[in-house]
mmCIF file with all atom_site columns, C-alpha atoms in Angstrom:
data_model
loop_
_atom_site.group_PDB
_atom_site.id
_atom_site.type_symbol
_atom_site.label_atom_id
_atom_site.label_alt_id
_atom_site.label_comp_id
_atom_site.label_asym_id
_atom_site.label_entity_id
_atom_site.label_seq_id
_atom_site.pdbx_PDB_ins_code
_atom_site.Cartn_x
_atom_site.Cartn_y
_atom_site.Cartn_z
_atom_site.occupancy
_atom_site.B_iso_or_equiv
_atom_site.pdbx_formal_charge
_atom_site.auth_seq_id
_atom_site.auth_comp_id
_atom_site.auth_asym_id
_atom_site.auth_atom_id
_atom_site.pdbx_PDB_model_num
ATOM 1   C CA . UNK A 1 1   ? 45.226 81.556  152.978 1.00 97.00 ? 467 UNK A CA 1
ATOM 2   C CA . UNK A 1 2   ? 48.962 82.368  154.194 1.00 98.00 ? 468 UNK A CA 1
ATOM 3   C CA . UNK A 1 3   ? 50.588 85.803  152.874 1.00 98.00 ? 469 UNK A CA 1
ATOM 4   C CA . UNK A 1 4   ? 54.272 85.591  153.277 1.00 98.00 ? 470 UNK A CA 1
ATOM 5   C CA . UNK A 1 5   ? 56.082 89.154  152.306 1.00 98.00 ? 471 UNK A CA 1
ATOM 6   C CA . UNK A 1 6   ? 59.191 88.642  150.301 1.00 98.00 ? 472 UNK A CA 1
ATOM 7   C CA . UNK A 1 7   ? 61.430 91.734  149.958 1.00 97.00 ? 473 UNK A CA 1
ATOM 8   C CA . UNK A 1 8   ? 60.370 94.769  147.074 1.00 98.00 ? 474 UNK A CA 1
ATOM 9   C CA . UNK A 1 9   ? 56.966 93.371  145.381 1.00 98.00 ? 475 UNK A CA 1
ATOM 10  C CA . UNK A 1 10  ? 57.172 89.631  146.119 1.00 98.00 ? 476 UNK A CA 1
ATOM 11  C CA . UNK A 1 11  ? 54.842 87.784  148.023 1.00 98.00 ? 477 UNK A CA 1
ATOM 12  C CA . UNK A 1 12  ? 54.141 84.164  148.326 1.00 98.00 ? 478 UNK A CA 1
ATOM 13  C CA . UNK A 1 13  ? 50.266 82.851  148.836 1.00 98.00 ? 479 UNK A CA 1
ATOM 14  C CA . UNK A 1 14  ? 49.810 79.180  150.269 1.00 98.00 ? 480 UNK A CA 1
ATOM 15  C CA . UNK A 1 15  ? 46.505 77.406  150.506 1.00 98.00 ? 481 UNK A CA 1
ATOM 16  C CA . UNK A 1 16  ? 45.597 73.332  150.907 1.00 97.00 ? 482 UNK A CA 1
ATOM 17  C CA . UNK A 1 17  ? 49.429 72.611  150.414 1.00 97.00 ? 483 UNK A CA 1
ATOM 18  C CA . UNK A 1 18  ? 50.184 74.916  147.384 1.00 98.00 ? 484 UNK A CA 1
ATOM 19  C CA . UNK A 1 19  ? 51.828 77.943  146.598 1.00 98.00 ? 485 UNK A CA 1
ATOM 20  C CA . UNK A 1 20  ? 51.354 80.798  144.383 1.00 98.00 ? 486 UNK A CA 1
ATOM 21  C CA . UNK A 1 21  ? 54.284 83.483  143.962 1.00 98.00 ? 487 UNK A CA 1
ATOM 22  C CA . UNK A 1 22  ? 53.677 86.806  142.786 1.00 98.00 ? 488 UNK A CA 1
ATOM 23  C CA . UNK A 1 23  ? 56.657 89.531  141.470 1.00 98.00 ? 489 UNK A CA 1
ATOM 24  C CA . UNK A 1 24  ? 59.874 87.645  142.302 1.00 97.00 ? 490 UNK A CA 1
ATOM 25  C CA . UNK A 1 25  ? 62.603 90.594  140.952 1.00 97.00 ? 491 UNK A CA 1
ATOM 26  C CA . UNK A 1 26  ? 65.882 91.307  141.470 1.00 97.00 ? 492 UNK A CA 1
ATOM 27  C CA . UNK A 1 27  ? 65.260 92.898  144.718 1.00 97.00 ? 493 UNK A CA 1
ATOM 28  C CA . UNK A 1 28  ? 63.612 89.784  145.970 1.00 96.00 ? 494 UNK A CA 1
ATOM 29  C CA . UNK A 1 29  ? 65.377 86.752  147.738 1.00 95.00 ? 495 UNK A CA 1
ATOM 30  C CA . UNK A 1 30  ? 66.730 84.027  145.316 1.00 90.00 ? 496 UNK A CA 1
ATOM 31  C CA . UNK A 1 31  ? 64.685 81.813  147.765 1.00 92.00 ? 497 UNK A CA 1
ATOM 32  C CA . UNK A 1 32  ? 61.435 83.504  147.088 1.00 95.00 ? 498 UNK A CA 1
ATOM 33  C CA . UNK A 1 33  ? 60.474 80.917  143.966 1.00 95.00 ? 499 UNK A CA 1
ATOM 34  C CA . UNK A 1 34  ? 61.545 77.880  145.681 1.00 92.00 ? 500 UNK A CA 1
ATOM 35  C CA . UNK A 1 35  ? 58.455 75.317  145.734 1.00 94.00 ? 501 UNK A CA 1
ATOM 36  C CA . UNK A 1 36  ? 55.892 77.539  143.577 1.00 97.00 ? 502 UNK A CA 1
ATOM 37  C CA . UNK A 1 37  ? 53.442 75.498  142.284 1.00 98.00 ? 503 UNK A CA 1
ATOM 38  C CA . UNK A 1 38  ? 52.447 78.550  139.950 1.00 98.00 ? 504 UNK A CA 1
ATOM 39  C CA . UNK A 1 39  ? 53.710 82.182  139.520 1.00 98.00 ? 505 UNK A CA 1
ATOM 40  C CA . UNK A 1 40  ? 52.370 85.652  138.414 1.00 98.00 ? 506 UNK A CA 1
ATOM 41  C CA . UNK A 1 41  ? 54.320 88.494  136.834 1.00 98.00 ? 507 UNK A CA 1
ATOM 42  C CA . UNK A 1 42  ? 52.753 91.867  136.639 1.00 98.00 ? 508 UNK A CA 1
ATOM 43  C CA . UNK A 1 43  ? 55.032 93.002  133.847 1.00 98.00 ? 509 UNK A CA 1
ATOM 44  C CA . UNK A 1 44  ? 58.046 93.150  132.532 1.00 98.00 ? 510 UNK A CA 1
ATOM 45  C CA . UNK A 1 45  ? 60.379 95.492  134.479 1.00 98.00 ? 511 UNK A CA 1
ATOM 46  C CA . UNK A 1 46  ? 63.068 94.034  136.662 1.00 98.00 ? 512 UNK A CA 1
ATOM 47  C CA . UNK A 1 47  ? 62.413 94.499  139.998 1.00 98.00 ? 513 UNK A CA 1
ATOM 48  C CA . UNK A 1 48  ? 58.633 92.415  139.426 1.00 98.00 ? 514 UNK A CA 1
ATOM 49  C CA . UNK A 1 49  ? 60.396 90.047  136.603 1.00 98.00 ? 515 UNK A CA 1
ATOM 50  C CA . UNK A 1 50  ? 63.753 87.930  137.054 1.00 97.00 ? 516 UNK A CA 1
ATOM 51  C CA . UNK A 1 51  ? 64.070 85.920  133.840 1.00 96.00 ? 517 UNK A CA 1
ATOM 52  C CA . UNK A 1 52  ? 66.872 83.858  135.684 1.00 94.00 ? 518 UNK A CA 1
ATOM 53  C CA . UNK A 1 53  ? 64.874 82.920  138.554 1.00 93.00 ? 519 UNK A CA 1
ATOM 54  C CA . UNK A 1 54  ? 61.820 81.892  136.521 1.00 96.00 ? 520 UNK A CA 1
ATOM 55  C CA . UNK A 1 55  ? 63.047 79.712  134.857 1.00 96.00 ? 521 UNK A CA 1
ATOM 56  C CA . UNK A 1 56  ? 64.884 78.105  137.672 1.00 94.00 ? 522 UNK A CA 1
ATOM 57  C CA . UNK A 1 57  ? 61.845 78.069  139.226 1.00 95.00 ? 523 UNK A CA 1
ATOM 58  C CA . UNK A 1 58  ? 60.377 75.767  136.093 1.00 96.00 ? 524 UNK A CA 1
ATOM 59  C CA . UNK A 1 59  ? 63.180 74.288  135.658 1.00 95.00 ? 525 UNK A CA 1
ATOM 60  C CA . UNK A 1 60  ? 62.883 72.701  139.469 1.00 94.00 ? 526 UNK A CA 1
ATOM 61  C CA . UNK A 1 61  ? 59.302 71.353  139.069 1.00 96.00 ? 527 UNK A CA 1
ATOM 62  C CA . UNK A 1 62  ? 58.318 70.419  135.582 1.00 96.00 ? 528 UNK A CA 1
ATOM 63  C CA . UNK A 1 63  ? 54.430 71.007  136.906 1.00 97.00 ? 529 UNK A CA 1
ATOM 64  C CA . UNK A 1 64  ? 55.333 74.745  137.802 1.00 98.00 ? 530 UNK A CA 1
ATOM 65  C CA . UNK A 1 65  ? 53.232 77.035  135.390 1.00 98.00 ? 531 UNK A CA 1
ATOM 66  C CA . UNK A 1 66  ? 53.603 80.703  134.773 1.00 98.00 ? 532 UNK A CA 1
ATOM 67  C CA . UNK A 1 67  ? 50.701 83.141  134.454 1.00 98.00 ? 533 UNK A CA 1
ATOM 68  C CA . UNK A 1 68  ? 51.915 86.548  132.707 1.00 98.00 ? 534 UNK A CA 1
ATOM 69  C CA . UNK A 1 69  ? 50.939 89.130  129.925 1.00 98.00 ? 535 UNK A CA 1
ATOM 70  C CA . UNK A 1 70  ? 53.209 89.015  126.350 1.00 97.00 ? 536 UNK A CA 1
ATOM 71  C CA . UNK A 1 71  ? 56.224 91.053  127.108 1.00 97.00 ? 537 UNK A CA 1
ATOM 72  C CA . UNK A 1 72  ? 57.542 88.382  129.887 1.00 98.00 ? 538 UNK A CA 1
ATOM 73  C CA . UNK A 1 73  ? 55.725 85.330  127.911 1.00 98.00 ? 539 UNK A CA 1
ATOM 74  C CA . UNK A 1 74  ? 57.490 85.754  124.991 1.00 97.00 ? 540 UNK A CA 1
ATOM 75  C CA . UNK A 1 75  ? 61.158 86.001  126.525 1.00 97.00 ? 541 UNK A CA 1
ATOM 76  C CA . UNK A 1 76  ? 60.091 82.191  128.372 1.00 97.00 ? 542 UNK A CA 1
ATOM 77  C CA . UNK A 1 77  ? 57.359 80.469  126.479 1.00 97.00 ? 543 UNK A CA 1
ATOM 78  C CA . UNK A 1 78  ? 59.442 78.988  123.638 1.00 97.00 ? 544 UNK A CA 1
ATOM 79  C CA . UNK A 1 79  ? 61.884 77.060  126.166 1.00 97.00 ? 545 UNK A CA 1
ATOM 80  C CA . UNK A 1 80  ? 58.783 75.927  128.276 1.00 97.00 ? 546 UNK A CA 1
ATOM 81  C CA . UNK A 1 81  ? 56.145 75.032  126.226 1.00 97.00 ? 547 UNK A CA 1
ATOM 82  C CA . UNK A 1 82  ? 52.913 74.801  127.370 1.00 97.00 ? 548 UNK A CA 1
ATOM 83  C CA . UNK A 1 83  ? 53.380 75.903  130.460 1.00 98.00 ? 549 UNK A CA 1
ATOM 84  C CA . UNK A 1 84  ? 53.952 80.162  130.366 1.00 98.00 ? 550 UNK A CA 1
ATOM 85  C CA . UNK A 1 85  ? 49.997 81.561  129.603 1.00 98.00 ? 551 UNK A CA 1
ATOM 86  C CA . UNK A 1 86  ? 49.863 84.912  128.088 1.00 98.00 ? 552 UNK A CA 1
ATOM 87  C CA . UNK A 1 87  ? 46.706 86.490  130.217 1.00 98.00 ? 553 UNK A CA 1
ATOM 88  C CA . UNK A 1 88  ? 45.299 90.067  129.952 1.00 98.00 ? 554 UNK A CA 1
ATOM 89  C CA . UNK A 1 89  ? 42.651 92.655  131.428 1.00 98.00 ? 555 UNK A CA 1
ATOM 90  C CA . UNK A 1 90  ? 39.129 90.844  131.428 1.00 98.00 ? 556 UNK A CA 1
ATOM 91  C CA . UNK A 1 91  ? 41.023 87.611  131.712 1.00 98.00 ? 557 UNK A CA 1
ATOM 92  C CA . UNK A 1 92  ? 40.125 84.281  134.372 1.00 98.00 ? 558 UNK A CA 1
ATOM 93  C CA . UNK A 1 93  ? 41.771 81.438  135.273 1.00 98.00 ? 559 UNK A CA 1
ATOM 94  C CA . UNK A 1 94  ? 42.575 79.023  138.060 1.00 98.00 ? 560 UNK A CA 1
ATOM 95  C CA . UNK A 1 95  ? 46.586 78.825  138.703 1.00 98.00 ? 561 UNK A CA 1
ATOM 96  C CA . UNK A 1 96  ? 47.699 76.038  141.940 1.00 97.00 ? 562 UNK A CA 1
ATOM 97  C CA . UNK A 1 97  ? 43.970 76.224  143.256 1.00 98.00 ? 563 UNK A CA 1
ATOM 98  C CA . UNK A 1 98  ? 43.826 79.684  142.807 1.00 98.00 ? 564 UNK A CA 1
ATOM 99  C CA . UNK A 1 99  ? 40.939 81.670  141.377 1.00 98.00 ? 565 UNK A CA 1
ATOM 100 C CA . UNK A 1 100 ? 42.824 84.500  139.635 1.00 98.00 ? 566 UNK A CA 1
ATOM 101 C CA . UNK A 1 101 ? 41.101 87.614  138.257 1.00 98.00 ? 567 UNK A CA 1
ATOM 102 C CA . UNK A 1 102 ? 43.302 90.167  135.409 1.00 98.00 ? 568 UNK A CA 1
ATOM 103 C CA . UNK A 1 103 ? 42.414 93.850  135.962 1.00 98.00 ? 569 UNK A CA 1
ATOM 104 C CA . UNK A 1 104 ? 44.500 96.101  134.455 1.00 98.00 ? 570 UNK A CA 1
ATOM 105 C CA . UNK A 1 105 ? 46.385 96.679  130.977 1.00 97.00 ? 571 UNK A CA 1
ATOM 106 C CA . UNK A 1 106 ? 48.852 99.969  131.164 1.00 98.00 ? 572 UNK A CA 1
ATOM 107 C CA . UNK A 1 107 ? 52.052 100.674 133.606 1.00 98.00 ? 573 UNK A CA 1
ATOM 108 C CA . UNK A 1 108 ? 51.292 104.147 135.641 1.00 98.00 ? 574 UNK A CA 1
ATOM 109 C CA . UNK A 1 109 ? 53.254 107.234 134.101 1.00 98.00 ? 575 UNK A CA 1
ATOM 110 C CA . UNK A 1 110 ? 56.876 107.429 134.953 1.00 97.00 ? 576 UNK A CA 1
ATOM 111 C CA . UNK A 1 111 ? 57.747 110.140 133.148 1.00 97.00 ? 577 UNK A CA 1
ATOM 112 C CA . UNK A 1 112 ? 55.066 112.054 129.885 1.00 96.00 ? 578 UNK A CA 1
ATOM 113 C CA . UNK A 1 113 ? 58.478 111.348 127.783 1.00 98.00 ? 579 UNK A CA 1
ATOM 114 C CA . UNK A 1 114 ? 58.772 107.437 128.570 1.00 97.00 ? 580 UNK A CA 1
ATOM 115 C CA . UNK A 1 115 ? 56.544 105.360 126.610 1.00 96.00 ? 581 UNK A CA 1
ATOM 116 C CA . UNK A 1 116 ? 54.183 103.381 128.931 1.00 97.00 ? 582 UNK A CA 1
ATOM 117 C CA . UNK A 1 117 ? 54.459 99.338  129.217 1.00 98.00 ? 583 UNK A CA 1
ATOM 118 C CA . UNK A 1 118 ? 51.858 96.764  129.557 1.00 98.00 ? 584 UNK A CA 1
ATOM 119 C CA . UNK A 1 119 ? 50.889 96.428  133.120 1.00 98.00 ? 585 UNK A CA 1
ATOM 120 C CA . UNK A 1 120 ? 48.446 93.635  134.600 1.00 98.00 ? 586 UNK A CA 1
ATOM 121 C CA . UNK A 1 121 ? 46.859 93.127  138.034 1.00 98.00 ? 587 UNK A CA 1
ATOM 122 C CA . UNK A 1 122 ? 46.059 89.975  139.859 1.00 98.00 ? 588 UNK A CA 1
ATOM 123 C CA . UNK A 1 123 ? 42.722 89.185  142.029 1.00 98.00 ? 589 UNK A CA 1
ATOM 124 C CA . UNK A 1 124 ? 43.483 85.890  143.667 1.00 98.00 ? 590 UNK A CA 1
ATOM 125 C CA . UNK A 1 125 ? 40.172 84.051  145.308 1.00 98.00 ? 591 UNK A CA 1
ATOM 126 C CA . UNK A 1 126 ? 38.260 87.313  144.938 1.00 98.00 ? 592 UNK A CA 1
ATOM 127 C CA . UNK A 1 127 ? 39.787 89.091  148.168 1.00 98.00 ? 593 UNK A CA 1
ATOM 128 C CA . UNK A 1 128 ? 44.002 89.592  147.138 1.00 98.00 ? 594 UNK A CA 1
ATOM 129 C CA . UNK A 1 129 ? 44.957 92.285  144.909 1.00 98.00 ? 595 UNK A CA 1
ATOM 130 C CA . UNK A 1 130 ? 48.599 92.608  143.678 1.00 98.00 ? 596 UNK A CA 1
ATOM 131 C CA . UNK A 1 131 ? 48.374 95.956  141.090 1.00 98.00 ? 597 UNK A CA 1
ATOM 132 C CA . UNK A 1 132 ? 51.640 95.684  139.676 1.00 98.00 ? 598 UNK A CA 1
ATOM 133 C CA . UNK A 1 133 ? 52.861 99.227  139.425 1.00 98.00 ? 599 UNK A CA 1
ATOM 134 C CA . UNK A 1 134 ? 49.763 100.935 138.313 1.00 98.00 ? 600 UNK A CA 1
ATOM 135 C CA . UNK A 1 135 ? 47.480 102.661 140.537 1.00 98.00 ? 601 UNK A CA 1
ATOM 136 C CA . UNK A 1 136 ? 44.653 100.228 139.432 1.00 98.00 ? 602 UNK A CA 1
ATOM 137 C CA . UNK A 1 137 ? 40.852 100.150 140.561 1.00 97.00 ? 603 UNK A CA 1
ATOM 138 C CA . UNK A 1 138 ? 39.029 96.569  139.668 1.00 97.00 ? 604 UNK A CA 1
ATOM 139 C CA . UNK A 1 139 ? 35.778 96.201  139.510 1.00 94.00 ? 605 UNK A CA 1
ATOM 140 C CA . UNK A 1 140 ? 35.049 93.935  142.435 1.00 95.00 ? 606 UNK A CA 1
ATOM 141 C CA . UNK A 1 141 ? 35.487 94.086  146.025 1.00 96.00 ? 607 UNK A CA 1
ATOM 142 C CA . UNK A 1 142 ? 38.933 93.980  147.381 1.00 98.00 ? 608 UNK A CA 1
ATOM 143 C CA . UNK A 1 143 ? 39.780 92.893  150.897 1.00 98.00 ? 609 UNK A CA 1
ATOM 144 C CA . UNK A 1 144 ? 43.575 92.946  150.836 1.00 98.00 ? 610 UNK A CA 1
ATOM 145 C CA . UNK A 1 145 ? 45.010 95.304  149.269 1.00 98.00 ? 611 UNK A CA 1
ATOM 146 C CA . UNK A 1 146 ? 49.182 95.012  148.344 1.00 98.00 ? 612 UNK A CA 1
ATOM 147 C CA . UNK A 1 147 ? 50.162 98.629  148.809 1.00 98.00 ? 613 UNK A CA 1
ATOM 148 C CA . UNK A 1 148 ? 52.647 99.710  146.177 1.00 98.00 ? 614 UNK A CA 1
ATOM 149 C CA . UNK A 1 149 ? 53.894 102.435 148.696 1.00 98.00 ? 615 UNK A CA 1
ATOM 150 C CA . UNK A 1 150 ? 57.153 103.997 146.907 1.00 97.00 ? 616 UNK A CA 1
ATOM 151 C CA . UNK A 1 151 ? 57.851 104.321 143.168 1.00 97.00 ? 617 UNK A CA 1
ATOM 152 C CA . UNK A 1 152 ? 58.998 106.612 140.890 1.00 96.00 ? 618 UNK A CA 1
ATOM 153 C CA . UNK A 1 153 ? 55.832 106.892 139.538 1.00 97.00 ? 619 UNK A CA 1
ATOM 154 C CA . UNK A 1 154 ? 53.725 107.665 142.617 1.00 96.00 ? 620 UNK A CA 1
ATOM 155 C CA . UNK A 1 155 ? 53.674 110.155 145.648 1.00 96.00 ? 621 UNK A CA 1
ATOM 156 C CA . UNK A 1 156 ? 52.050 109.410 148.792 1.00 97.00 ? 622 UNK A CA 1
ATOM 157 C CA . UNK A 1 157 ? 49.008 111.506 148.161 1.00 98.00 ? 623 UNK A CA 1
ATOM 158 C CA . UNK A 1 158 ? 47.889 109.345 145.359 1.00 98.00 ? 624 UNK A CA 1
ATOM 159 C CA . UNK A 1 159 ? 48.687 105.939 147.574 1.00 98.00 ? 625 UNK A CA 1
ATOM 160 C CA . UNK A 1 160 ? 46.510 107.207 149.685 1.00 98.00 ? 626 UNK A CA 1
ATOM 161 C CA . UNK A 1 161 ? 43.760 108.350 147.368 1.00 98.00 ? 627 UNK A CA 1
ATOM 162 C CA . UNK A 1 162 ? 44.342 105.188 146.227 1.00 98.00 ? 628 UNK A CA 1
ATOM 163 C CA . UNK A 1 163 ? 43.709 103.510 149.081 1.00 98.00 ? 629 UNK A CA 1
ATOM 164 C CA . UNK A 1 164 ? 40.513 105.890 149.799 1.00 98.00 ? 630 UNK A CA 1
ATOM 165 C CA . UNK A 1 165 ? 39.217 104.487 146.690 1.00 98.00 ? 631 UNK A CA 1
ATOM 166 C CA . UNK A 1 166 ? 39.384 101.360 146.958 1.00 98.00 ? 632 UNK A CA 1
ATOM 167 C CA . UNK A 1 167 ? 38.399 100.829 150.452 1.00 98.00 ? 633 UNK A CA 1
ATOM 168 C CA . UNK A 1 168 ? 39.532 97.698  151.007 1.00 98.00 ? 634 UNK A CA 1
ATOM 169 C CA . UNK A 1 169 ? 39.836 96.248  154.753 1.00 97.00 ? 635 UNK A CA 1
ATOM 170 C CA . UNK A 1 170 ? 43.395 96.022  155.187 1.00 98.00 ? 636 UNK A CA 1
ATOM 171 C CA . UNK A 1 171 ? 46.044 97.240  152.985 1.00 98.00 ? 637 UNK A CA 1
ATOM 172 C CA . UNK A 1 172 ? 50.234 95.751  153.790 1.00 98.00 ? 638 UNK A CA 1
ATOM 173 C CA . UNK A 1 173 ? 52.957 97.597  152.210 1.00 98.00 ? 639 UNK A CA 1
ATOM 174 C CA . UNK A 1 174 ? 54.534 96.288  148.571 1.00 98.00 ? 640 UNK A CA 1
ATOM 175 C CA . UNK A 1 175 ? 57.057 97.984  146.641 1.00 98.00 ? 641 UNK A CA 1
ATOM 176 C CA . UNK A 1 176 ? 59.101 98.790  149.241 1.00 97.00 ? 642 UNK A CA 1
ATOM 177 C CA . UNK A 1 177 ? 62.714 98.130  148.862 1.00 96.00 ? 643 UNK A CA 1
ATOM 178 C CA . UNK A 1 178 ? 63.933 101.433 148.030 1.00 94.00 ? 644 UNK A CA 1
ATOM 179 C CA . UNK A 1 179 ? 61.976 103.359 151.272 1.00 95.00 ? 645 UNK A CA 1
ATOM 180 C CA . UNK A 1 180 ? 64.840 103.841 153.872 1.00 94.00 ? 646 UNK A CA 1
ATOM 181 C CA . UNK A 1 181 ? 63.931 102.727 157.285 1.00 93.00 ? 647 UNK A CA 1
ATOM 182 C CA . UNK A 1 182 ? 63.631 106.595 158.383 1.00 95.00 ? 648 UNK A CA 1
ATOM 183 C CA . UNK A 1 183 ? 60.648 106.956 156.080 1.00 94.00 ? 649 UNK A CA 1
ATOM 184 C CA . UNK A 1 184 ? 59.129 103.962 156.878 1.00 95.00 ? 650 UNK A CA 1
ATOM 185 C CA . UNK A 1 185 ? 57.147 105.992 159.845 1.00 95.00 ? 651 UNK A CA 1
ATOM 186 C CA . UNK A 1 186 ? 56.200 109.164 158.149 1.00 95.00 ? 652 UNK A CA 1
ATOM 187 C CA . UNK A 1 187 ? 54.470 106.418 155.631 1.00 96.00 ? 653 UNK A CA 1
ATOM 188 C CA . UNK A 1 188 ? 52.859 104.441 158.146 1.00 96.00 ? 654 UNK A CA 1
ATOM 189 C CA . UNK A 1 189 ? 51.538 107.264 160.036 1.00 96.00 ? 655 UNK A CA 1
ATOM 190 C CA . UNK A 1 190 ? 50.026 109.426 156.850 1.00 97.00 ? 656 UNK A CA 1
ATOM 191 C CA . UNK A 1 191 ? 48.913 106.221 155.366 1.00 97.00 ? 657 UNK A CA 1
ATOM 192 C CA . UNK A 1 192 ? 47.135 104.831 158.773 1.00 96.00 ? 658 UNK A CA 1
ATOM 193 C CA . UNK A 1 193 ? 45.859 108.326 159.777 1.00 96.00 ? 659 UNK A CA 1
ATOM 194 C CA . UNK A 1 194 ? 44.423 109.328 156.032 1.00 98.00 ? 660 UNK A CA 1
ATOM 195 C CA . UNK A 1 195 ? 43.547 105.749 154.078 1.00 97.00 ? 661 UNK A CA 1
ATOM 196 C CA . UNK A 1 196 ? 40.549 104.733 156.291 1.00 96.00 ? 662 UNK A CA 1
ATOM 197 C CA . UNK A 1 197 ? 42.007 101.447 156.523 1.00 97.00 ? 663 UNK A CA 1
ATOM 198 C CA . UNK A 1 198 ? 43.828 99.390  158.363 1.00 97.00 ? 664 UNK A CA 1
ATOM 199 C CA . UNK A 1 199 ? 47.480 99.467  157.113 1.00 97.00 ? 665 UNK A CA 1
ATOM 200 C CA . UNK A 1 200 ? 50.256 96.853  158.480 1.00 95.00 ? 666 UNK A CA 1
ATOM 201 C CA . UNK A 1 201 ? 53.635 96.150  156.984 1.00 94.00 ? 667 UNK A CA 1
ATOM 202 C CA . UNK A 1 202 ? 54.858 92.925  157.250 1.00 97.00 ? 668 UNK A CA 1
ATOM 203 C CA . UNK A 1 203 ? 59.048 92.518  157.070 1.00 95.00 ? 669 UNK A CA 1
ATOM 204 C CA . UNK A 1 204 ? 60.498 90.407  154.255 1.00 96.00 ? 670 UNK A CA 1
ATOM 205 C CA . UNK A 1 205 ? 59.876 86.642  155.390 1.00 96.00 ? 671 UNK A CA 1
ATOM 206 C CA . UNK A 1 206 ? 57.422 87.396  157.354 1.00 98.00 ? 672 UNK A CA 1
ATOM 207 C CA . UNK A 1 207 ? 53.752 85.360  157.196 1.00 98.00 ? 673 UNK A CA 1
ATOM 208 C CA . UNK A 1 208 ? 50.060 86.440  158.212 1.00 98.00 ? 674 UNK A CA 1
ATOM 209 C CA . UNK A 1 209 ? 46.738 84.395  157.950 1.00 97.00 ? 675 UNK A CA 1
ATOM 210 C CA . UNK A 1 210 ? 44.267 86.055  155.824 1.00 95.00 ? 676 UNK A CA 1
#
């Protein structure tokens, strides 16, 4: 399987000639949905949902499918029926040759006085896990973990805890865009030194083989 990092939350999975596309927002390049065979949305904020460019996206391949809980479904579905699938926690399904896994059902707590949103998690072929923005723990193995490293809802202490928890074997930055490069080190080296994993961040556009 490839991982390709788009910029913010976005990243793009290929495997046997297909591509799945998780979290293209409005911090991620227009490009990002651009020959997705399928796509995932953790919820519905905008920097993980870009109404515009999902339905360019299915408006560019009438096989593209979308795989997302109700708050995004229901702002799409009606225009492409058939085609958007409402999923939740507990949830399993195969999207582009994918084996997808839902784990998940509340956004983590911005603020006690801002009412909490749905919030899903995706486990693609039993090793990727994309959490959305939600500190979230499934109950399976994880072997790449997609870091959600800067938030207003988190601190590094629990992204490392997080981490800690989960153990997976490697964990690359998501959630990113608004970490100024002179962070970017005091994060690498608390998250390296403290996670007991490895850690890597890969720049937007760049690929790894998993």
């Amino acid at each position: 399987m490839k991982l390709t990092k788009k910029s913010h939350a976005c990243v793009r999975l290929e495997k046997d000639g297909r591509t799945l596309v998780l979290d293209p927002g409005m911090f991620t390049e227009e490009d990002a949905v651009l020959g997705a065979d399928a796509l995932l949305v953790t919820h519905e904020h905008p920097d993980h949902f870009d109404e515009g460019r999902l339905r360019a996206a299915l408006e560019a391949d009438p096989a593209a499918e979308i795989w997302t809980l109700r708050s995004v479904a229901d702002q799409l579905s009606a225009a492409f029926p058939g085609r958007v699938h409402t999923v939740g926690h507990g949830d399993r399904f195969t999207a582009a040759g994918f084996d997808v896994q839902v784990h998940g059902e509340l956004h983590a707590v911005i603020h006690p006085d801002i009412p909490r949103i749905t919030n899903v998690g995706y486990l693609v072929d039993g090793a990727v896990f994309h959490p959305g923005d939600a500190l979230t723990v499934p109950d399976a193995p994880v072997d790449t973990l997609l870091l959600p490293v800067m938030a207003p809802w988190n601190k590094i202490s629990e992204v490392i805890d997080y981490v800690r928890e989960l153990k997976p074997r490697r964990a690359y930055d998501i959630h990113d865009a608004l970490l100024t490069d002179l962070a970017r080190p005091i994060y690498d080296r608390q998250i390296g030194a403290l996670g007991g994993t490895d850690h890597g961040r890969l720049a937007p556009g760049a690929s790894t083989e998993l």
